[in-house]
GROMACS .gro file of C-alpha atoms in nm:
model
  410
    1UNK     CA    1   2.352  -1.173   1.198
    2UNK     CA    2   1.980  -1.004   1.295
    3UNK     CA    3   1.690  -1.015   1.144
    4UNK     CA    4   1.726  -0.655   1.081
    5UNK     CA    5   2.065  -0.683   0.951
    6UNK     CA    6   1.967  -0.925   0.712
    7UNK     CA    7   1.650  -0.755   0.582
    8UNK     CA    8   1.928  -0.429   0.543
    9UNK     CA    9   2.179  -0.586   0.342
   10UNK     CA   10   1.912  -0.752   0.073
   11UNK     CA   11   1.748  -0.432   0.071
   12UNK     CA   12   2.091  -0.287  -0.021
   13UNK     CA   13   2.147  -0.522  -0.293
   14UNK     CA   14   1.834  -0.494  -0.476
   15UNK     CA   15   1.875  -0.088  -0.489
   16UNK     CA   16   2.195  -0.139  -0.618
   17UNK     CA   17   2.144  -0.335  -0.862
   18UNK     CA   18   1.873  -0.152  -0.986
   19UNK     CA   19   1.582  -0.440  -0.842
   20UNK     CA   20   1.451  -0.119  -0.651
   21UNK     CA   21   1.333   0.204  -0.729
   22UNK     CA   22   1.320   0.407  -0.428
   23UNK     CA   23   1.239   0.726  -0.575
   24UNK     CA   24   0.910   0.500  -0.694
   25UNK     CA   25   0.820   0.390  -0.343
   26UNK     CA   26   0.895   0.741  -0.191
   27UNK     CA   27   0.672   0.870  -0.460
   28UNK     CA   28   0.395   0.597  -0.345
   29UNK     CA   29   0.444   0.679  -0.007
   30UNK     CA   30   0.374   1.054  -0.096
   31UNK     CA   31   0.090   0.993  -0.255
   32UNK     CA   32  -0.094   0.789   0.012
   33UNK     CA   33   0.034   1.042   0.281
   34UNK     CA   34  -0.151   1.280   0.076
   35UNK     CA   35  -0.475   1.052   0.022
   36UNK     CA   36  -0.516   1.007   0.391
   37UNK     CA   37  -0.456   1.414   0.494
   38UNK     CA   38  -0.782   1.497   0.265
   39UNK     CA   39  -0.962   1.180   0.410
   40UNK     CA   40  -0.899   1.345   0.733
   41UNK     CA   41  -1.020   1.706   0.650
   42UNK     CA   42  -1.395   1.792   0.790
   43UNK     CA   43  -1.501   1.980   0.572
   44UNK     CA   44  -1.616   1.950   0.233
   45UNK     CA   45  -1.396   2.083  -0.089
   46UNK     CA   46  -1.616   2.213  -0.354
   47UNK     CA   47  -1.617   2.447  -0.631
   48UNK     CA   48  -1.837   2.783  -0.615
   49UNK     CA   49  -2.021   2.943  -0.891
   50UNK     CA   50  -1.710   3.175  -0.992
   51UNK     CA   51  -1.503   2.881  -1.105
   52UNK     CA   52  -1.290   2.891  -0.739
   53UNK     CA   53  -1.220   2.630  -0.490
   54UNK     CA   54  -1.354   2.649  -0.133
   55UNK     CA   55  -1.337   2.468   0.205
   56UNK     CA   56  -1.300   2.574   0.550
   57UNK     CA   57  -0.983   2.536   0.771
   58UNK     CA   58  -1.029   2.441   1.188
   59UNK     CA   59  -0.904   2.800   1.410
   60UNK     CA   60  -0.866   2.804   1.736
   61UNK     CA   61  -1.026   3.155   1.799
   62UNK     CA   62  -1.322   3.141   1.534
   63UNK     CA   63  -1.389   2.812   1.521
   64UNK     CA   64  -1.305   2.731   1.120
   65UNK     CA   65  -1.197   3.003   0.847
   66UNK     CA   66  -1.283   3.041   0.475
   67UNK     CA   67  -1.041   2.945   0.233
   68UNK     CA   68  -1.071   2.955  -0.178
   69UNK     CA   69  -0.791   2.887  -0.445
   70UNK     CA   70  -0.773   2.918  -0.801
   71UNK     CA   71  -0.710   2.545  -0.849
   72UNK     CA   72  -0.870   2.198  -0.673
   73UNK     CA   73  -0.486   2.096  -0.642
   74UNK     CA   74  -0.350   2.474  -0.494
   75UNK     CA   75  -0.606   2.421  -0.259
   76UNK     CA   76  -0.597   2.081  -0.127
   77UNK     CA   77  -0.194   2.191  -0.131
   78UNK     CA   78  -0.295   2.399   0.184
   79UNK     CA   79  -0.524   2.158   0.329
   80UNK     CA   80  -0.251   1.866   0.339
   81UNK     CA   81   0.004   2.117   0.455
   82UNK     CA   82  -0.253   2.234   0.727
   83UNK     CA   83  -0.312   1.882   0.854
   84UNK     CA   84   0.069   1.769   0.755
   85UNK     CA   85   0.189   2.034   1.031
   86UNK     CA   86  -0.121   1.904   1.273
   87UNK     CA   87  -0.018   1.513   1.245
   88UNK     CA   88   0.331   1.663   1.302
   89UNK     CA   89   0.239   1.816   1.618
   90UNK     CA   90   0.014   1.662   1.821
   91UNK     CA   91  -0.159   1.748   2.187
   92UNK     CA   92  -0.005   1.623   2.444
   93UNK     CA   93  -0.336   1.418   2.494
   94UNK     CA   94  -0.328   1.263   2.186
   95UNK     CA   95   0.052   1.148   2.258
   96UNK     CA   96  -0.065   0.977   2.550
   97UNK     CA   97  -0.376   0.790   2.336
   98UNK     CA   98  -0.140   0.707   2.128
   99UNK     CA   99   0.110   0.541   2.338
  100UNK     CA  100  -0.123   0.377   2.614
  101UNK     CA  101  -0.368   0.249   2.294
  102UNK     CA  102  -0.001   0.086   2.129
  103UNK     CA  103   0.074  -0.071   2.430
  104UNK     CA  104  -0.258  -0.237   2.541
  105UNK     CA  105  -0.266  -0.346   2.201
  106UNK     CA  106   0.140  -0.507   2.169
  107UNK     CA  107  -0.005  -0.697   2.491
  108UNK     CA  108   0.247  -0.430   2.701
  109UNK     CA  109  -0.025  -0.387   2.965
  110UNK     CA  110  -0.361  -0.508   3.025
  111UNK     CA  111  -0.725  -0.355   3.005
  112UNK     CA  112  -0.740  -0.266   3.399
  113UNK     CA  113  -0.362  -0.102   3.336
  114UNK     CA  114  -0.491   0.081   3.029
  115UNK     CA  115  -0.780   0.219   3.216
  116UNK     CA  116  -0.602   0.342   3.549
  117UNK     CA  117  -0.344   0.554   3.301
  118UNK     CA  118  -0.661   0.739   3.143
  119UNK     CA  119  -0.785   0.776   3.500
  120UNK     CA  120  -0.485   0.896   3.558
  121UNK     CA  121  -0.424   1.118   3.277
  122UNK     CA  122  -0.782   1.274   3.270
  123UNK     CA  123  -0.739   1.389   3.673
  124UNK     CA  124  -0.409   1.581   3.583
  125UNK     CA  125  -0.383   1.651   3.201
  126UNK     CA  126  -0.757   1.762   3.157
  127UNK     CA  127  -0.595   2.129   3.075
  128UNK     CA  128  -0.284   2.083   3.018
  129UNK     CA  129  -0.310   1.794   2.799
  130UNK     CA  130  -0.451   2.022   2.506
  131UNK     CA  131  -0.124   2.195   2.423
  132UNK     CA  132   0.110   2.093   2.138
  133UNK     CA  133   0.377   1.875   2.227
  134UNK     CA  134   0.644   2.093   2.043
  135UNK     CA  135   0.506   2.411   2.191
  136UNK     CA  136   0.600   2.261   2.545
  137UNK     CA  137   0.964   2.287   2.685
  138UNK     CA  138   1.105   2.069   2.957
  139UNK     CA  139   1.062   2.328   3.231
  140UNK     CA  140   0.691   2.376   3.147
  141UNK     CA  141   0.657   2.015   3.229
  142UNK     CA  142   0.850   2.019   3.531
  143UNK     CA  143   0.638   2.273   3.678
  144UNK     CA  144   0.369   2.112   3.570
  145UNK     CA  145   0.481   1.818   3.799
  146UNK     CA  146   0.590   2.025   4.095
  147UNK     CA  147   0.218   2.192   4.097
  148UNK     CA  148   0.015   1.889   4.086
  149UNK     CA  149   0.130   1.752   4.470
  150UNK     CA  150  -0.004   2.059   4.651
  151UNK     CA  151  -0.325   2.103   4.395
  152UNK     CA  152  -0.444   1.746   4.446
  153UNK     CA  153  -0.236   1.686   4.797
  154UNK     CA  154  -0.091   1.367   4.631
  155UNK     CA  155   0.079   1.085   4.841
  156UNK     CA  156   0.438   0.920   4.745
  157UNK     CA  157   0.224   0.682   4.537
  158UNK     CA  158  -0.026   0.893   4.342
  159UNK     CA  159   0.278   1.103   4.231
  160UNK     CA  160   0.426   0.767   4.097
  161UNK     CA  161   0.113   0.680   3.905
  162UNK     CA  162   0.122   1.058   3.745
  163UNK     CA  163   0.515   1.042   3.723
  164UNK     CA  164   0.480   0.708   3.561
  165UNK     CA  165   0.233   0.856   3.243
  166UNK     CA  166   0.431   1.138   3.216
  167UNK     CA  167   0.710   0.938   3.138
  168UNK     CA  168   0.521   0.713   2.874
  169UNK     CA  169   0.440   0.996   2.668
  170UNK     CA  170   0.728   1.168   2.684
  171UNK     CA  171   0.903   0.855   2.537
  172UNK     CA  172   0.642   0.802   2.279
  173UNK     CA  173   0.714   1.235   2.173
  174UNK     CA  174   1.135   1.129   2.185
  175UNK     CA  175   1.057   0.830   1.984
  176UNK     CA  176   0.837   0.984   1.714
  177UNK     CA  177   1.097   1.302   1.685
  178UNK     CA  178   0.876   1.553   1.830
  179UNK     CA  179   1.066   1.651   2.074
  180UNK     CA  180   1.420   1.614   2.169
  181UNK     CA  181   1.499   1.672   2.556
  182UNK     CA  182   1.446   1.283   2.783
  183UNK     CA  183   1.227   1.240   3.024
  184UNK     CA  184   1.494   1.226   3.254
  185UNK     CA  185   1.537   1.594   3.197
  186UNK     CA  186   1.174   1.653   3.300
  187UNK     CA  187   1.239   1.497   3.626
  188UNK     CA  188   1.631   1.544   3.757
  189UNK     CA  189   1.500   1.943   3.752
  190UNK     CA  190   1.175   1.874   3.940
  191UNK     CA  191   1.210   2.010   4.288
  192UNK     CA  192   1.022   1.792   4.513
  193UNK     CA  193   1.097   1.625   4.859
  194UNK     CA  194   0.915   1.353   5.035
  195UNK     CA  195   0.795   1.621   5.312
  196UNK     CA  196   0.556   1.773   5.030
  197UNK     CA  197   0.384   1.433   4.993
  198UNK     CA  198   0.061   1.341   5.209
  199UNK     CA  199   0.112   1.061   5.428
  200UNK     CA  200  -0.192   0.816   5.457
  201UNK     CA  201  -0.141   0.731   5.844
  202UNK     CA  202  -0.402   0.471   5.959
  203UNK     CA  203  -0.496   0.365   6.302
  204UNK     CA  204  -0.429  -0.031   6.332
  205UNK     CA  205  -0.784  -0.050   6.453
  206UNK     CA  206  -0.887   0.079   6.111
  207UNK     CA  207  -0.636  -0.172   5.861
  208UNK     CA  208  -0.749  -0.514   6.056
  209UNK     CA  209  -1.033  -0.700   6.224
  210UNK     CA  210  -0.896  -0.757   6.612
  211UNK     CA  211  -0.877  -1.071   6.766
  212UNK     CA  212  -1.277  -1.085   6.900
  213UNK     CA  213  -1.380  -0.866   6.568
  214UNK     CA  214  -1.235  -1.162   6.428
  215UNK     CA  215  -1.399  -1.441   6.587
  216UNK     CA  216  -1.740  -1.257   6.595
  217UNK     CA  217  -1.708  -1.252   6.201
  218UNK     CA  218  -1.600  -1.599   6.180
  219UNK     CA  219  -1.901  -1.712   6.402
  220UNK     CA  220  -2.118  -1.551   6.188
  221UNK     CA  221  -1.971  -1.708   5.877
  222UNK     CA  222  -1.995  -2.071   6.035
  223UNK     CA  223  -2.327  -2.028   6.165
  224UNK     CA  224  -2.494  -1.882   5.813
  225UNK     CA  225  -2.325  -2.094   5.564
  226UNK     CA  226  -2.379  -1.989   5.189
  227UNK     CA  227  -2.151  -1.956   4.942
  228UNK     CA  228  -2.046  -1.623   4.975
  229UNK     CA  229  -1.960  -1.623   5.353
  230UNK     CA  230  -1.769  -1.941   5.282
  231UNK     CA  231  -1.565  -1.763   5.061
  232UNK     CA  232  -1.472  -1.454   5.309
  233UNK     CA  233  -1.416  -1.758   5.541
  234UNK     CA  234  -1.153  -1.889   5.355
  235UNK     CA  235  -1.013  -1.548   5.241
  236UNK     CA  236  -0.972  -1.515   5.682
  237UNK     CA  237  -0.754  -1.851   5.705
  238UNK     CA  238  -0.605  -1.878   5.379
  239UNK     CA  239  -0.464  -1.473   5.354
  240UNK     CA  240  -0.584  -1.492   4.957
  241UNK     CA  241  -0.659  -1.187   4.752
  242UNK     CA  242  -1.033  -1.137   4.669
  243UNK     CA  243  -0.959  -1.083   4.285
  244UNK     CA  244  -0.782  -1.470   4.335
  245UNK     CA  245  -1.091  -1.597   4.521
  246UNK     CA  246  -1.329  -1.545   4.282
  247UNK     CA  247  -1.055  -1.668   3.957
  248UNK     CA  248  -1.056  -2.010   4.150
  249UNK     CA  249  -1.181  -2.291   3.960
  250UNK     CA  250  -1.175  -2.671   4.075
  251UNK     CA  251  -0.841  -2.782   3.911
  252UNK     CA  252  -0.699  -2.502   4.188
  253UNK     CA  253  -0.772  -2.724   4.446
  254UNK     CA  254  -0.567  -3.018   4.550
  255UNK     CA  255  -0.565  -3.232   4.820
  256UNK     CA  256  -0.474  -2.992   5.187
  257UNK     CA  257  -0.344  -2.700   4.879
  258UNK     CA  258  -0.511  -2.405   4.676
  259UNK     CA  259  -0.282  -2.321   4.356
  260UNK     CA  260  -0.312  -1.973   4.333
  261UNK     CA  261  -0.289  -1.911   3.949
  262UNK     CA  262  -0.550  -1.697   3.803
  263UNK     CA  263  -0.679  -1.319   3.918
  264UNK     CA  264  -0.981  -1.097   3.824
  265UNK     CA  265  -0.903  -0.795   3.646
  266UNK     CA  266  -1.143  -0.463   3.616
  267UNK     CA  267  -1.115  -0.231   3.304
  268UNK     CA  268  -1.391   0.036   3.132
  269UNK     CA  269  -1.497  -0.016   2.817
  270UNK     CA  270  -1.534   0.263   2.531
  271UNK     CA  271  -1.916   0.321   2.704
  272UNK     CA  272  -1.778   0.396   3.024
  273UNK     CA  273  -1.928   0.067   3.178
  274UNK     CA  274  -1.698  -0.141   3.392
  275UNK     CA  275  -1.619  -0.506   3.303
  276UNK     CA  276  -1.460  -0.736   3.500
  277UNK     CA  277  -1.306  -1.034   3.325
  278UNK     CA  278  -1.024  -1.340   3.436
  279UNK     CA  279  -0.663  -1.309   3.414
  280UNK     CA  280  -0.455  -1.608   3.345
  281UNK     CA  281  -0.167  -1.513   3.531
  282UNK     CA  282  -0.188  -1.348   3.948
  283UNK     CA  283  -0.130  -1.007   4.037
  284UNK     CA  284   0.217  -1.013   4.088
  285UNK     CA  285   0.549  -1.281   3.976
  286UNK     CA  286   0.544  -1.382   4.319
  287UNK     CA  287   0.144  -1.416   4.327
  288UNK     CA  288   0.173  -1.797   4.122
  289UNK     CA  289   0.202  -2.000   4.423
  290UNK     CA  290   0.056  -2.303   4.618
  291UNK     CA  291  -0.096  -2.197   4.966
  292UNK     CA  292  -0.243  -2.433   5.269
  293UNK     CA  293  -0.514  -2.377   5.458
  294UNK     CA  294  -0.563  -2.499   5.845
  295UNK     CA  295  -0.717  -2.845   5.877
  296UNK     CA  296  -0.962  -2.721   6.135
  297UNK     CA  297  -1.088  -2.541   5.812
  298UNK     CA  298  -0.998  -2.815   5.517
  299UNK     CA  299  -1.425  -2.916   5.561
  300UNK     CA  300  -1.507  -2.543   5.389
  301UNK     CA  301  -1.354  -2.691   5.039
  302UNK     CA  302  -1.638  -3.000   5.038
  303UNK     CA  303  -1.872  -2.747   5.157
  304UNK     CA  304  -1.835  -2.493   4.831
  305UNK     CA  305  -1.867  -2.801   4.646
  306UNK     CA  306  -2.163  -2.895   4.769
  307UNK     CA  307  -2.330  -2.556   4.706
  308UNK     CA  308  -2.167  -2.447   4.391
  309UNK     CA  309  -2.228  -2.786   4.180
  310UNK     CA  310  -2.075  -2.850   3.844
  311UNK     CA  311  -2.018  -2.480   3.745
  312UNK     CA  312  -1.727  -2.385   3.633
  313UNK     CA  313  -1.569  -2.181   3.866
  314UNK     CA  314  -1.593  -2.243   4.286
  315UNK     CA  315  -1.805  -1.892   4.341
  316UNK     CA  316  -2.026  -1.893   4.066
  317UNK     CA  317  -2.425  -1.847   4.121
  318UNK     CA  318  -2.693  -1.979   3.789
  319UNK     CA  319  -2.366  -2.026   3.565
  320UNK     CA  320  -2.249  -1.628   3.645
  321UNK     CA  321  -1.914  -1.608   3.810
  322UNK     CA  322  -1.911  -1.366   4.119
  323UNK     CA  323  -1.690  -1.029   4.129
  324UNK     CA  324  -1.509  -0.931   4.338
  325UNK     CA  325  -1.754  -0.637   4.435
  326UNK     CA  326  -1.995  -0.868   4.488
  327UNK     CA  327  -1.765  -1.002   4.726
  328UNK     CA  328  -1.696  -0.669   4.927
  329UNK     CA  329  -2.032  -0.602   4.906
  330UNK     CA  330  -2.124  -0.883   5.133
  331UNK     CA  331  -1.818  -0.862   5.362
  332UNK     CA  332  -1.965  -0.529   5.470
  333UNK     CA  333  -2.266  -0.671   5.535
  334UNK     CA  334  -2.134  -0.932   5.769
  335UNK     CA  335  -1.925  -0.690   5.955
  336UNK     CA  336  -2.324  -0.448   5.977
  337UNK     CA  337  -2.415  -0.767   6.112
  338UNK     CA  338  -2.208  -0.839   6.382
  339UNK     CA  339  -2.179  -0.477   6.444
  340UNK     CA  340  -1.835  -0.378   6.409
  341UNK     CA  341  -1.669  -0.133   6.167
  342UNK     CA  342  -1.656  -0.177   5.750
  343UNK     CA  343  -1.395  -0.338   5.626
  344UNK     CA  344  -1.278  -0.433   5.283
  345UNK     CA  345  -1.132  -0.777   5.222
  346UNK     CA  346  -0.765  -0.620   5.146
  347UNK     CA  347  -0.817  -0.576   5.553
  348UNK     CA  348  -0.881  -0.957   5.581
  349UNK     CA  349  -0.572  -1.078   5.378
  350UNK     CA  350  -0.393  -0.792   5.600
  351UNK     CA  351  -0.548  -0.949   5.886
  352UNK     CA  352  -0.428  -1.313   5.814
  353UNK     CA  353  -0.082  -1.168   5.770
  354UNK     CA  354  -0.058  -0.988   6.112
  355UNK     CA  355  -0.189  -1.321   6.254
  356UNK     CA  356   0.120  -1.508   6.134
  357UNK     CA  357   0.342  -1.301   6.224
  358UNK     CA  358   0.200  -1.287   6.603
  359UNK     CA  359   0.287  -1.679   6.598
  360UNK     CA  360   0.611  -1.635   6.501
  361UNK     CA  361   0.589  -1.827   6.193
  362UNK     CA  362   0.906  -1.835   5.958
  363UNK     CA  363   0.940  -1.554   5.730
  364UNK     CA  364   0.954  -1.772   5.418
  365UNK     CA  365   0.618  -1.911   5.500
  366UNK     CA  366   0.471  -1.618   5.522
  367UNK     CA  367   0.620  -1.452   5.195
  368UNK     CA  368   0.477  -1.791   5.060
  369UNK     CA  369   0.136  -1.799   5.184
  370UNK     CA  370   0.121  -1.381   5.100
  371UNK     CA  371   0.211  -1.403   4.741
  372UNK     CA  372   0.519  -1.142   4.862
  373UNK     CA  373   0.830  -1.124   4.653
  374UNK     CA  374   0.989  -0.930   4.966
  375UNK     CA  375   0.919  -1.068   5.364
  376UNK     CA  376   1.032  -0.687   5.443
  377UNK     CA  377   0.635  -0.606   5.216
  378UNK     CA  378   0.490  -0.842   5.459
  379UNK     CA  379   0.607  -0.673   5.792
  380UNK     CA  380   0.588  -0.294   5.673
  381UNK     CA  381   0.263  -0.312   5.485
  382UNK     CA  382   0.045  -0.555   5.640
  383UNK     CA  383   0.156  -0.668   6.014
  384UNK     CA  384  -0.045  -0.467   6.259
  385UNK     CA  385  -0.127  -0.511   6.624
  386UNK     CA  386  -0.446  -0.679   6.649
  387UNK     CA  387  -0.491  -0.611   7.096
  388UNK     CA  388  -0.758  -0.402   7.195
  389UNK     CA  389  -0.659  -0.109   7.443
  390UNK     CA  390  -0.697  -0.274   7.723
  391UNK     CA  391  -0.547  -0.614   7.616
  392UNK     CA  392  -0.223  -0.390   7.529
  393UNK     CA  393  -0.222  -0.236   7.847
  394UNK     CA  394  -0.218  -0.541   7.994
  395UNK     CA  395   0.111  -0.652   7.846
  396UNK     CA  396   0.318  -0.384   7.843
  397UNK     CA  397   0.241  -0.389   8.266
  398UNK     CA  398   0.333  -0.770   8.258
  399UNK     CA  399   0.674  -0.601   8.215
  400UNK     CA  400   0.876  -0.737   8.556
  401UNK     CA  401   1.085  -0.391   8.538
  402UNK     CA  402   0.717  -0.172   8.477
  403UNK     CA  403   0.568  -0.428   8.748
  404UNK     CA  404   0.849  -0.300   9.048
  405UNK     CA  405   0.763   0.098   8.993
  406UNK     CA  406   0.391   0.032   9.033
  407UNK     CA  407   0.459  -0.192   9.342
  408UNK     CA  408   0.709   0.073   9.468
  409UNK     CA  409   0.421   0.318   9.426
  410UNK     CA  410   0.190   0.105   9.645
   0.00000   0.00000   0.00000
């Protein structure tokens, strides 16, 4: 039998045999319903000259309206059934507070997840967030939906994100009883197709470093060694994410192996300030894994020792971990350096990637070394051709059938 089951049938019992007056603890909970209501009202409750109570009510047109009742208790009657019918029917915003707040706090999500749903939320609820949950019907949210991909020219993704809140405070209204149509509803009615989304099409030039971008940034690194080029340097032969990079600490490494088994995470606090903190667990299930790195390259690991000391963890400057913005920040001023085009350091893991799968090397390797539950993520996301224009000329003409025309037109 369950917990719950359990906890039932004694309940049961005790009422029955009169160990339990419910009508008592209804009563109690009445009371401190009531207690909290008046806690919550704004304005003060006081008693004018003619004997009369008085406070002030919130409206929506004029701001607040005078109220004044014979007795204390008739009026703080309508200020408990004014707030009763408020707590009863909240916005639509604080629905969503209310949900994403429960589930950072039942450990559901973490800070960085909390903070991209209010990101979220605030880009496409800022108006219509502030109506009542009961005064909205299904079809006002499906609109609502169907409006936001042309008004903010969303891609497949973004709509996701948006798609994904929606649906967390729509279950948090079902579950509370405010409202009784599914999220499911909302969304079988939306009329959307894949055309309407924006498609974020990116020259290969512009997702990886090509194969002399490449060795003119690893030149650089080699020839002006400090800590922080060493660490793009291994981020170039290793294919590891930057938020992993900087969550390595010595017990990662291991003889010719990094175990990949911490990330950094990025949330705002209530003063709007970012904070970056460690995450005890990678990005993904398939993120907690052992990688290798080259031998040609094993000498960078005694090198980071030798600069970073006894602190705690491997990129750490004075006892203050890096970020991973400090990170970017110093990848783009390698590539200013050598002269080539910005890149972030997603664009180095996605160059690593391409790389392996130019060699041929076996898919399972790969998935391995990536941290990718699916090889199929690997080829579709991150393999790009690294050949300048004329390097692919030259192999598509190497073709022996392409080779005969151009002879034949000789």
């Amino acid at each position: 039998m369950l917990l719950e089951e359990i906890m039932d049938e004694m309940l049961k019992y005790a009422v029955e045999n009169g160990m339990i007056d419910l009508s008592h603890i209804q009563e109690c909970i009445e009371i401190q319903q009531r207690k909290e209501l008046i806690e919550r009202h704004p304005y003060k409750i006081y008693e004018s000259k003619d004997g009369k109570w008085c406070t002030y009510l919130p409206d929506k047109k004029k701001g607040r309206v005078f109220r004044k009742r014979n007795t204390k208790k008739e009026l703080e009657d309508l200020v408990v059934e004014y707030w009763k019918a408020e707590v009863d029917n909240p916005t639509i915003e604080e629905v969503f507070t209310e949900w994403n707040d429960r589930r950072l706090e039942l450990k559901k999500i973490v800070a960085s997840t909390h903070t991209r749903n209010k990101q979220v939320f605030n880009r496409h609820y800022k108006e219509f967030g502030k109506h009542k949950i009961k005064s909205v019907s299904p079809e006002d949210f499906t609109e609502f939906l169907e409006e936001q991909i042309p008004e903010y020219n969303l891609t497949a993704k973004a709509f996701a994100n948006l798609k994904g809140v929606t649906r967390g405070v729509l279950l948090r209204a079902k579950r509370r009883g405010l409202i009784s149509f599914s999220p499911d509803e909302v969304f079988e009615e939306a009329d959307i197709s894949d055309t309407e989304f924006r498609k974020n099409v990116k020259e290969d030039c512009e997702e990886v470093f090509d194969e002399e971008e490449t060795d003119l940034m690893e030149r650089y690194l080699i020839e002006h060694q400090d800590i922080w080029n060493l660490g793009i340097l291994l981020m170039f032969v290793s294919g590891i994410r930057v938020g992993e990079l900087v969550a390595l600490k010595w017990d990662c490494f291991y003889d010719d192996e990094i175990y990949i088994r911490r990330t950094e995470t990025r949330y705002e606090d209530d003063a709007g300030m970012w904070r970056y903190r460690i995450k005890e667990f990678p990005k993904t299930r398939a993120g907690w894994r052992t990688i290798v790195i080259p031998q040609a390259y094993q000498w960078i690991w005694g090198a980071l020792r030798e600069m970073s000391g006894e602190e705690e963890y491997v990129f750490s400057r004075n006892h203050e971990r890096m970020t991973t913005a400090c990170i970017r920040a110093r990848i783009y001023r390698v590539c200013d350096k050598v002269g080539i085009q910005r890149r972030s350091p997603h664009k180095v893991r996605k160059t690593y990637c391409s790389i392996l799968f130019d060699n041929k090397i076996d898919s399972k390797l790969i998935k391995d070394q990536m941290g990718h539950v699916d090889i199929m993520c690997s080829e579709l996301n991150y393999h790009r051709n690294r050949k300048r224009k004329d390097q692919k000329i030259d192999t598509i003409s190497a073709i022996p059938e392409f080779r005969q025309k151009l002879a034949l037109v000789k």
